[in-house]
Amino acid sequence: MISEDKLHKDIYDIISGQFLIPKENITAVLGPGDLDNWDSIGHLQLVRKLEQHFNVSFTVPDVMSFDTVKDIYDTIKKLLA
Amino acid sequence: MKSINSIDNFLRLPPFEIDENRKSNLFSAMMWKAYTFHYNNCPEFQLYCQKQHITPDKPAPALPQYPYLPVNIFKKHKLISVPENKIKNLLSSSATSGNVSTIYIDALTAKRQMLASSSITAAYLGNHRRPFLILDEDPLLSRSKNISARSAATRGILMFSDSEDYFIKNTTRGLVLDKNKLLRQLEVYENSREEICIFGFTYILYNYAIKFLKEKNITFNLSDKTKVVHIGGWKKLEREQISRKSFLNEIEMTLGIPKNNVLDFYGFTEQMGLVYINSGDSPKTVPLYAEIIIRDFQTLESVEEGKAGLIQILTPLPYSYPGISVLTDDVGRIIREGKDREGRWGTKFEIIGRAKKSEARGCGDIMSESMGKES
């Protein structure tokens, strides 16, 4: 079982790597559209990286519900529980 | 149903579960909100609407009375309803005539497009993601701010995919099919019985894959849950005298899947995000987020059910540009209202084709009469 701290750190690492932004600039309310490269393609690439890293599968409603970093965190936490 | 006060909440409602009576008031309220917003924020749209005496200080009109923008207007005018620095992407229509429509997309419109298209598509494909075999180029190869309609459509459907194989390469000789790769992957999925989706533009899917399989007399027996999704219309295939019936028959014959698993998507760049889907030979169903009106070729008056004319679509979806009521140059007819055989509510219609220049009196005339001057 992954700890909440580790889950948080890993998600921020993946977002930072995907969108090439410093981790300090990532907040819980950051979401698609806030960054130039967090467009539909960036969103899909992020989804794939998260699935691979955490070994989870998102449904279409999961992917659509990712309005913020917090949404991503909550969904993965639920899937790993 | 709880009270819906915003267009964004409206777009989160299920697309086919609300009957016509319940939809009517809700849709009218959302259209009037959208109309008022664009009237107040897009000067060219305001001018156009004032000339038609539909202004936000009056009661909301019935749907057929909303001013409509002829689809060609987006080729000649830059129409934006938000500050220009909010625009994230320029969406360009595919150009058969040389002129392209350019649509200005901000983050909210992009989000609404994604929400609407995924909800509508999920009603036909389900909520789970699956492998996609794509008869096109990989759209992830391009990250330009200018997105073609074809690329945008492919990006939209990828939400339903958990892995992709692409079989078309754009070379100096034109589009080329990787035949060996296609045969190999079809064999893999025939053996695994996995539920997959085969996706492509109608013309490319047929001419590069189905025709090839048919000519080589190669057949597969894919899982009966396999779906074929095609988009882009029939114009090119009709020129080659391929009927919809023979298209469906040949897919059934070569891939071994039922005709009802073949989904025909219709949509247009000027209202990207809205898709009108039919399975097999059934009519298309209009989702909650839009409504269709058919207009007479000459008088442009709305016509009754069953009569063919130009297709007009109303939707409150666009935010960054005023494309909420668009008269297309596609010809269609309303079949009926009510539920389809799978229980989806919404107006049923069919696309007949593209208006001939002689038929479509309206578009050029409306534009010159109503916009005053060209930008």
CSV table of N, CA and C in Angstrom, one decimal, chain A residues 33 36-37 39-45 47-48 51 58-61 63-64 67, chain B residues 12 88 111 114-115 118 127 129 139-140 142-143 155 158-164:
chain,number,residue,atom,x,y,z
A,33,GLY,N,-5.6,23.1,-19.3
A,33,GLY,CA,-5.9,24.5,-19.7
A,33,GLY,C,-5.1,25.5,-19.0
A,36,ASP,N,0.1,25.8,-21.2
A,36,ASP,CA,0.0,25.7,-22.6
A,36,ASP,C,0.0,24.3,-23.2
A,37,ASN,N,0.9,23.4,-22.6
A,37,ASN,CA,1.0,22.1,-23.1
A,37,ASN,C,0.1,21.1,-22.4
A,39,ASP,N,-2.9,20.3,-22.9
A,39,ASP,CA,-4.0,20.3,-23.8
A,39,ASP,C,-4.5,18.8,-23.9
A,40,SER,N,-5.4,18.5,-24.9
A,40,SER,CA,-6.0,17.2,-25.0
A,40,SER,C,-4.9,16.1,-25.1
A,41,ILE,N,-3.8,16.4,-25.9
A,41,ILE,CA,-2.8,15.5,-26.1
A,41,ILE,C,-2.0,15.3,-24.8
A,42,GLY,N,-1.6,16.4,-24.2
A,42,GLY,CA,-0.8,16.4,-23.0
A,42,GLY,C,-1.6,15.6,-21.9
A,43,HIS,N,-2.9,15.8,-21.9
A,43,HIS,CA,-3.8,15.1,-20.9
A,43,HIS,C,-3.7,13.6,-21.1
A,44,LEU,N,-3.8,13.2,-22.3
A,44,LEU,CA,-3.7,11.8,-22.6
A,44,LEU,C,-2.4,11.2,-22.3
A,45,GLN,N,-1.3,11.9,-22.6
A,45,GLN,CA,0.0,11.4,-22.3
A,45,GLN,C,0.2,11.3,-20.8
A,47,VAL,N,-2.2,10.8,-18.6
A,47,VAL,CA,-3.0,9.6,-18.2
A,47,VAL,C,-2.3,8.3,-18.3
A,48,ARG,N,-1.7,8.2,-19.5
A,48,ARG,CA,-0.9,7.0,-19.8
A,48,ARG,C,0.3,6.8,-18.8
A,51,GLU,N,-1.1,5.7,-15.4
A,51,GLU,CA,-1.6,4.3,-15.4
A,51,GLU,C,-0.4,3.4,-15.3
A,58,PHE,N,-7.8,3.7,-15.8
A,58,PHE,CA,-8.8,4.7,-15.7
A,58,PHE,C,-9.9,4.4,-16.7
A,59,THR,N,-11.2,4.7,-16.3
A,59,THR,CA,-12.3,4.7,-17.2
A,59,THR,C,-12.4,6.1,-17.9
A,60,VAL,N,-13.3,6.1,-18.9
A,60,VAL,CA,-13.5,7.4,-19.6
A,60,VAL,C,-14.0,8.5,-18.6
A,61,PRO,N,-15.0,8.2,-17.7
A,61,PRO,CA,-15.4,9.2,-16.8
A,61,PRO,C,-14.3,9.6,-15.8
A,63,VAL,N,-11.1,9.8,-16.6
A,63,VAL,CA,-10.2,10.7,-17.4
A,63,VAL,C,-10.9,12.1,-17.5
A,64,MET,N,-12.2,12.1,-17.7
A,64,MET,CA,-12.9,13.3,-17.9
A,64,MET,C,-13.1,14.1,-16.6
A,67,ASP,N,-10.2,17.5,-13.5
A,67,ASP,CA,-10.2,18.9,-13.7
A,67,ASP,C,-9.0,19.6,-12.9
B,12,ARG,N,-23.0,18.6,-18.5
B,12,ARG,CA,-22.7,17.4,-17.7
B,12,ARG,C,-23.9,16.4,-17.5
B,88,LYS,N,-6.5,29.6,-27.2
B,88,LYS,CA,-5.4,28.6,-27.0
B,88,LYS,C,-5.1,27.9,-28.4
B,111,LYS,N,-12.7,22.6,-23.1
B,111,LYS,CA,-13.2,21.7,-22.1
B,111,LYS,C,-14.6,21.2,-22.4
B,114,MET,N,-14.6,18.7,-25.1
B,114,MET,CA,-14.2,17.3,-24.7
B,114,MET,C,-15.3,16.6,-23.9
B,115,LEU,N,-16.0,17.4,-23.0
B,115,LEU,CA,-17.0,16.9,-22.2
B,115,LEU,C,-18.2,16.3,-23.1
B,118,SER,N,-17.1,13.3,-25.4
B,118,SER,CA,-16.9,12.1,-24.7
B,118,SER,C,-18.2,11.5,-24.1
B,127,ASN,N,-18.1,3.2,-21.3
B,127,ASN,CA,-17.1,4.0,-20.5
B,127,ASN,C,-15.7,3.4,-20.4
B,129,ARG,N,-12.1,1.9,-21.7
B,129,ARG,CA,-11.1,2.2,-22.8
B,129,ARG,C,-10.6,0.9,-23.3
B,139,PRO,N,-1.9,11.5,-34.5
B,139,PRO,CA,-2.0,12.9,-34.3
B,139,PRO,C,-1.1,13.5,-33.2
B,140,LEU,N,-0.5,12.6,-32.4
B,140,LEU,CA,0.4,13.0,-31.4
B,140,LEU,C,1.8,13.5,-32.0
B,142,SER,N,2.0,15.8,-34.0
B,142,SER,CA,2.0,17.3,-34.2
B,142,SER,C,1.4,18.0,-33.0
B,143,ARG,N,2.2,19.0,-32.5
B,143,ARG,CA,1.7,19.8,-31.4
B,143,ARG,C,1.5,21.3,-31.8
B,155,ARG,N,-7.9,13.1,-32.1
B,155,ARG,CA,-7.5,13.4,-30.7
B,155,ARG,C,-8.7,13.1,-29.8
B,158,LEU,N,-9.4,9.5,-28.9
B,158,LEU,CA,-8.4,8.8,-28.2
B,158,LEU,C,-8.7,8.7,-26.7
B,159,MET,N,-9.6,9.5,-26.2
B,159,MET,CA,-10.1,9.4,-24.8
B,159,MET,C,-10.6,7.9,-24.5
B,160,PHE,N,-11.0,7.3,-25.6
B,160,PHE,CA,-11.6,5.9,-25.4
B,160,PHE,C,-10.6,4.8,-25.7
B,161,SER,N,-9.4,5.2,-25.9
B,161,SER,CA,-8.4,4.2,-26.2
B,161,SER,C,-7.4,4.0,-25.1
B,162,ASP,N,-6.9,2.8,-24.9
B,162,ASP,CA,-5.9,2.6,-23.9
B,162,ASP,C,-4.6,2.2,-24.6
B,163,SER,N,-4.6,1.9,-25.9
B,163,SER,CA,-3.4,1.8,-26.7
B,163,SER,C,-3.8,1.9,-28.2
B,164,GLU,N,-2.9,2.4,-29.0
B,164,GLU,CA,-3.2,2.6,-30.4
B,164,GLU,C,-2.2,2.0,-31.3
